[in-house]
Coordinates of C-alpha atoms in Angstrom, one line a residue:
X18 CA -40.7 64.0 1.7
X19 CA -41.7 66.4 4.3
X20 CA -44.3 65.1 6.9
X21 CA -46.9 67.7 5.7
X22 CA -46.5 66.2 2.3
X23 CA -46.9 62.9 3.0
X24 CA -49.9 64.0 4.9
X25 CA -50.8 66.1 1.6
X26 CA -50.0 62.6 -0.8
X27 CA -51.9 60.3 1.7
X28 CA -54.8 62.2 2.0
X29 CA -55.1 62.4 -2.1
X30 CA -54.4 58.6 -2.2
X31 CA -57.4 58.1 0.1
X32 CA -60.3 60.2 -1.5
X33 CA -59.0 58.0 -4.5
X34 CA -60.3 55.1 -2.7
X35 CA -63.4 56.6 -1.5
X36 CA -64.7 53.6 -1.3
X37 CA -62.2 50.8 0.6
X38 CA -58.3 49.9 -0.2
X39 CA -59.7 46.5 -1.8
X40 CA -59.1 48.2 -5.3
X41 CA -59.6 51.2 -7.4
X42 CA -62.3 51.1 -10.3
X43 CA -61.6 53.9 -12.6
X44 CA -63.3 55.3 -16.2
X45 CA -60.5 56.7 -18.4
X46 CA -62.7 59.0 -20.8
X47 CA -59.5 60.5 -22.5
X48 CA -59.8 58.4 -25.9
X49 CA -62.2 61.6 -27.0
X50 CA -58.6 63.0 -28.3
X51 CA -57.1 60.0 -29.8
X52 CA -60.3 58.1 -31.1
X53 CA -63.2 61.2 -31.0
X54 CA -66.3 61.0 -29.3
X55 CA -66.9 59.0 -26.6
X56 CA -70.9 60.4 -25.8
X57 CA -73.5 58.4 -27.4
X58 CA -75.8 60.7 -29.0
X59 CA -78.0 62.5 -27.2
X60 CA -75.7 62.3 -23.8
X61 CA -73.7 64.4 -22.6
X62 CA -69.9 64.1 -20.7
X63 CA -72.1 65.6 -17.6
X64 CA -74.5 63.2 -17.8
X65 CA -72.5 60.2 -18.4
X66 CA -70.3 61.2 -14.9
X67 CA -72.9 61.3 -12.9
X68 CA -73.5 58.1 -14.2
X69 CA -70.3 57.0 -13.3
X70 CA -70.1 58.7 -10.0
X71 CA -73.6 57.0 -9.2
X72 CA -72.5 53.1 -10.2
X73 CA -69.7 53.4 -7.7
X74 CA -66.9 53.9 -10.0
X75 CA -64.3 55.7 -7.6
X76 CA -62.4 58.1 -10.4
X77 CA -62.2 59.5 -14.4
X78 CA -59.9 60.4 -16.6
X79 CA -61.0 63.1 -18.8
X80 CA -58.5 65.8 -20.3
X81 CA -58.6 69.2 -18.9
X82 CA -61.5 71.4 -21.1
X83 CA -64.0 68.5 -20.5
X84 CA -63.5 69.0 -16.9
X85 CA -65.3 72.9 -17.7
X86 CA -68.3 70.6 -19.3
X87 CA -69.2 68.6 -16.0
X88 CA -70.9 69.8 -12.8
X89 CA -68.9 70.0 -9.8
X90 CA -71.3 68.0 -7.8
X91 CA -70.6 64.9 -9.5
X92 CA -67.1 64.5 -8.0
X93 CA -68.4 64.6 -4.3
X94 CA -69.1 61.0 -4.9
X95 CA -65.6 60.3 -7.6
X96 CA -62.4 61.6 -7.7
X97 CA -61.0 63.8 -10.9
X98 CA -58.1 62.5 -12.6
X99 CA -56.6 64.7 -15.4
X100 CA -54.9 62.7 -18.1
X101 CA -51.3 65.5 -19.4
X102 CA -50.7 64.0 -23.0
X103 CA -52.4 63.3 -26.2
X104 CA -52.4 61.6 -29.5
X105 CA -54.9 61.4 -32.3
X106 CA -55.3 58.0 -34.2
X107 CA -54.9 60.3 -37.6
X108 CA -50.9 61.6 -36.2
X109 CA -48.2 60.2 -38.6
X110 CA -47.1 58.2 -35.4
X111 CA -50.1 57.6 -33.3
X112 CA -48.1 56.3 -30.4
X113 CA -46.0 59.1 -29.9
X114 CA -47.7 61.0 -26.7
X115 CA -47.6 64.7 -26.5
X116 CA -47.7 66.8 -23.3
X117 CA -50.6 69.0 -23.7
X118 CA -51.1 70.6 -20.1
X119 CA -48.8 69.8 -16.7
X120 CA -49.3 69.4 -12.9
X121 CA -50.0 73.0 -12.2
X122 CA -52.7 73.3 -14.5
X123 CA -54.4 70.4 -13.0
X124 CA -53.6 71.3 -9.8
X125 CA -55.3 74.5 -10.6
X126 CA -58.8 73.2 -12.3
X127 CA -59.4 70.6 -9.0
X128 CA -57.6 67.5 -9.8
X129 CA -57.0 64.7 -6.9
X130 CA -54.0 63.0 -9.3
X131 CA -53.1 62.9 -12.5
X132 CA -52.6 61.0 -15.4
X133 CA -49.1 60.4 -17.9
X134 CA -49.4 57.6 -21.3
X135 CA -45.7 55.8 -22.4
X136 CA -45.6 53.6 -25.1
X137 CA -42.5 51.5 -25.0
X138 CA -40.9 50.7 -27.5
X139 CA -42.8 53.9 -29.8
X140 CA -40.2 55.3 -31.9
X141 CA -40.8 58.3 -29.6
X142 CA -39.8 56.6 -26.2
X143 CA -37.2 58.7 -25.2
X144 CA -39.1 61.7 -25.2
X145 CA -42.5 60.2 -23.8
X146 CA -40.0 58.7 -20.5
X147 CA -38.4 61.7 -20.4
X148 CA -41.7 63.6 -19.6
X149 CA -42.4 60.9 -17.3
X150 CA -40.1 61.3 -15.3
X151 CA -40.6 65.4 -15.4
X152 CA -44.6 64.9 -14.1
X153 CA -43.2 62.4 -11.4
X154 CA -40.9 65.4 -10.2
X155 CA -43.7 67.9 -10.3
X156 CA -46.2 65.5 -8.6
X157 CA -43.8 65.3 -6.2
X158 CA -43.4 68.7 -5.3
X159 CA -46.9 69.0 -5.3
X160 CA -47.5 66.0 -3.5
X161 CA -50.3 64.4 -6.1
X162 CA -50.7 61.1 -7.1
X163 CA -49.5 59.8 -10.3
X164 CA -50.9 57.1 -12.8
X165 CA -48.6 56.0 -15.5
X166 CA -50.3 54.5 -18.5
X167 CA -47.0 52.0 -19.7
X168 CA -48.4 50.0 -22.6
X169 CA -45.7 47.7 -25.0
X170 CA -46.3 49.0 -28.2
X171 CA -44.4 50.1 -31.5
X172 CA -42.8 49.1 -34.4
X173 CA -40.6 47.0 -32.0
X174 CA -42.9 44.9 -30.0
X175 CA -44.0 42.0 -31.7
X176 CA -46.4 40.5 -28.9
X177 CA -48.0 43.7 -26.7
X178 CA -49.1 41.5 -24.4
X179 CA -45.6 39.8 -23.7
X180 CA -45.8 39.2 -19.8
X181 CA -42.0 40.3 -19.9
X182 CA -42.3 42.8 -21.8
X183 CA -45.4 44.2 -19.7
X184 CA -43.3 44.0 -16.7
X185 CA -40.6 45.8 -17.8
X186 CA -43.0 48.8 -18.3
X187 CA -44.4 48.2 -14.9
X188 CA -40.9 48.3 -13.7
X189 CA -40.5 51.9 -15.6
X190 CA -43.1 53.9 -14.2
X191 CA -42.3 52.6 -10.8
X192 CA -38.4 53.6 -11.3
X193 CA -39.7 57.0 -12.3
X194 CA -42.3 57.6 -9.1
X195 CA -45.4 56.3 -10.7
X196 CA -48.4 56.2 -7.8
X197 CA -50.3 53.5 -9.9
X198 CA -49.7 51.6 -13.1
X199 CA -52.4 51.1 -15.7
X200 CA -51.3 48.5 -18.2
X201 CA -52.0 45.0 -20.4
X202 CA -53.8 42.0 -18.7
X203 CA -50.7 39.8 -19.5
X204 CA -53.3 36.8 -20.4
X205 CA -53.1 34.3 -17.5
X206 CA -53.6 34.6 -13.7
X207 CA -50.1 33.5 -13.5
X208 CA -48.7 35.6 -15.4
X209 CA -50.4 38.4 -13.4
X210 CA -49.4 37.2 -9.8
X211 CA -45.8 36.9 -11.1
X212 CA -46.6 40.5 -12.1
X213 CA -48.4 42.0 -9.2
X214 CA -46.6 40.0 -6.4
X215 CA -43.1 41.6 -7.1
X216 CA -44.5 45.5 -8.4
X217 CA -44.7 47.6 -4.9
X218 CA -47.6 50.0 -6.4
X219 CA -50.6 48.7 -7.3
X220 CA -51.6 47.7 -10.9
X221 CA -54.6 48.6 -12.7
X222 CA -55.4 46.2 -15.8
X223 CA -56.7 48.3 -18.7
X224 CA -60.6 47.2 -19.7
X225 CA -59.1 46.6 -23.4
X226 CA -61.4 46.5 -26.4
X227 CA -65.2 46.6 -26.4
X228 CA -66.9 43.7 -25.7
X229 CA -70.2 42.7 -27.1
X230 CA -71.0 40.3 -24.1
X231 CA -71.2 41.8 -20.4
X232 CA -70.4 38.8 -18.9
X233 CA -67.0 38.6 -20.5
X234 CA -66.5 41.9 -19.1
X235 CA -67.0 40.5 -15.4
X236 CA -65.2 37.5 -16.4
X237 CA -61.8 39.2 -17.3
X238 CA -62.2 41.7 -14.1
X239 CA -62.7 38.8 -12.5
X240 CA -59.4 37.0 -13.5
X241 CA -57.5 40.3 -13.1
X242 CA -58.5 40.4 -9.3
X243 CA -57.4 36.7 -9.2
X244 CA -54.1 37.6 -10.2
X245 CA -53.8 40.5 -7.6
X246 CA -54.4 43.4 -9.8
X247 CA -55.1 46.5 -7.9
X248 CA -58.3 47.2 -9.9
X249 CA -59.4 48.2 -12.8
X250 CA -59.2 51.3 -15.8
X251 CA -62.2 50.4 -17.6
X252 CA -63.0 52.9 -20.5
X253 CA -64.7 51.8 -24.1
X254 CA -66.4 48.3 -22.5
X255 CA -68.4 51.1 -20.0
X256 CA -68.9 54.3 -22.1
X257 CA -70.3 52.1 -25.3
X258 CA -72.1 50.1 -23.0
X259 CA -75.6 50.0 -23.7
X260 CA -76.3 51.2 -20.0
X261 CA -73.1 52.6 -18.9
X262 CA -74.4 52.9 -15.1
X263 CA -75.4 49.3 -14.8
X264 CA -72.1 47.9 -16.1
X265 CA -70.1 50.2 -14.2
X266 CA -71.6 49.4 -11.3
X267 CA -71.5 45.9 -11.9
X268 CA -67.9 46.0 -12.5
X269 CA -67.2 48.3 -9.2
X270 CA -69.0 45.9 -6.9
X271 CA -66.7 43.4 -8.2
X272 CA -63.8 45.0 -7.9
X273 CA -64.7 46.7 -4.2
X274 CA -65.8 43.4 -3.1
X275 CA -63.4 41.0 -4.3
X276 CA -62.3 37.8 -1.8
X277 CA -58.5 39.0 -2.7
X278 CA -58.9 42.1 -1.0
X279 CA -61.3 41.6 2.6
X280 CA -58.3 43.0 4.2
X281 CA -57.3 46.6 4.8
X282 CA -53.6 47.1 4.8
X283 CA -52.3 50.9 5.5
X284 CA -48.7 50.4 4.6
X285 CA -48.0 51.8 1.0
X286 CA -46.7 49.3 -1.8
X287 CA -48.1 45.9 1.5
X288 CA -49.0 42.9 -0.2
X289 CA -52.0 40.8 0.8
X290 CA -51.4 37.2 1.0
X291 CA -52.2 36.6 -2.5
X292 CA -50.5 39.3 -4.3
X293 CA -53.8 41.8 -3.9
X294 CA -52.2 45.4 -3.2
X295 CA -52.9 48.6 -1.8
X296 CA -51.5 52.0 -2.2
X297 CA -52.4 54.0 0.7
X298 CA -49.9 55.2 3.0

């Protein structure tokens, strides 16, 4: 990579961590095309951003025609991620991803990184690493940060949340360029320190199903920071939250404020003592 783009990369990587390298707390809203609507009634995607952007939360996912639906000025506080493939829960094969816009595209409608879902072990894995590994080349071209989605789950994988089995993913979208890995909590603190401590990108534990009881939110964000994750992607616990901004705030407090992460490391892929990492470069 040229100097200029690693000036180009690092400067992307930082306005994603608007607000400190302790760790990222991000809002995918890209289940609208797999499950459907993610607005409560009455709400709007503009309103729930600036929601979002108020609580703290430091990026969104959203898939590239809501992007047309929410004012500008509610990314001067949060970046704009745009998430490139799709699935709809009603598919024949629900886990097999489909590329539905690319880099340029995103590039072109504002976005500070973008966004690429595997499922390992789909019976469409080739293809969905394949076009992995075609975004990582364009991103970096382009010089824009990737996050790679790498969940376990098909007709092959008996246990999704297999800490060996949630490695090896990890281990994928780092081999193919990844930026930042979202994926499974593996269940234990342990389990994610031996996770975190040998992955050189940082890890971002996916919020999981919706829970009825806020304090088990805090509670698993909580054990995820113990084990070194490097933040959070918190989607259905925050947008069918009963107040979205209170929760995500909550949650981004946490997560920027964390004892894992008091110090600021500048070296891409540096460790903390404890296995907390950082990204920026």
């Amino acid at each position: 990579m040229t100097s200029a783009g690693h000036f180009a990369r690092s400067l992307r990587l930082r306005r994603l961590y608007r607000h400190g390298t302790a760790g990222l707390m991000v809002t995918p809203l890209d289940h609208s095309i797999s499950d459907g609507p993610v607005i409560a009634r009455g709400s709007t995607i503009d309103t729930l951003a600036g929601q979002l952007a108020a609580s703290g939360v430091d990026a969104v996912v959203v898939h590239k025609g809501s992007v047309r639906h929410i004012r500008p000025d509610r990314f001067a506080d949060m970046s704009l991620i745009v998430h490139l493939n799709a699935s709809t829960a009603q598919a024949p094969d629900p886990d097999a991803k489909y590329l539905v816009t690319g880099v340029e595209d995103a590039l072109r409608i504002g976005a500070d990184a973008v966004s690429v879902h595997v499922n390992l072990g789909s019976d469409d894995e080739r293809r969905q690493i394949a076009d992995l590994g075609r975004v990582a080349d364009v991103c970096d071209r382009w010089n824009l940060p990737l996050l790679a989605m790498m969940y376990p789950r098909g007709p092959r994988v008996a246990d999704p949340h297999d800490p060996a089995l949630i490695a090896h993913a990890v281990t994928v979208a780092v081999d193919l360029g990844a930026d930042l890995v979202k994926t499974y909590f593996p269940g234990t603190v342990p389990d994610m320190l031996d996770l975190t401590t040998s992955c050189p990108v940082p890890v971002l534990v996916a919020g999981g199903p919706a829970r009825a009881d806020e304090s088990a939110v805090v509670d698993f964000v909580g054990a995820a920071l113990d084990g070194g994750a490097g933040g959070v992607a918190m989607g259905r616990n925050i947008f069918r939250s009963a107040d979205p901004r209170r929760l995500a705030a909550r949650v981004a407090r946490l997560v920027h404020r964390h004892p894992a992460a008091e110090l600021d490391h500048t070296i891409r892929g540096q460790h903390h003592h404890d296995g907390q990492q950082t990204v920026l470069a």
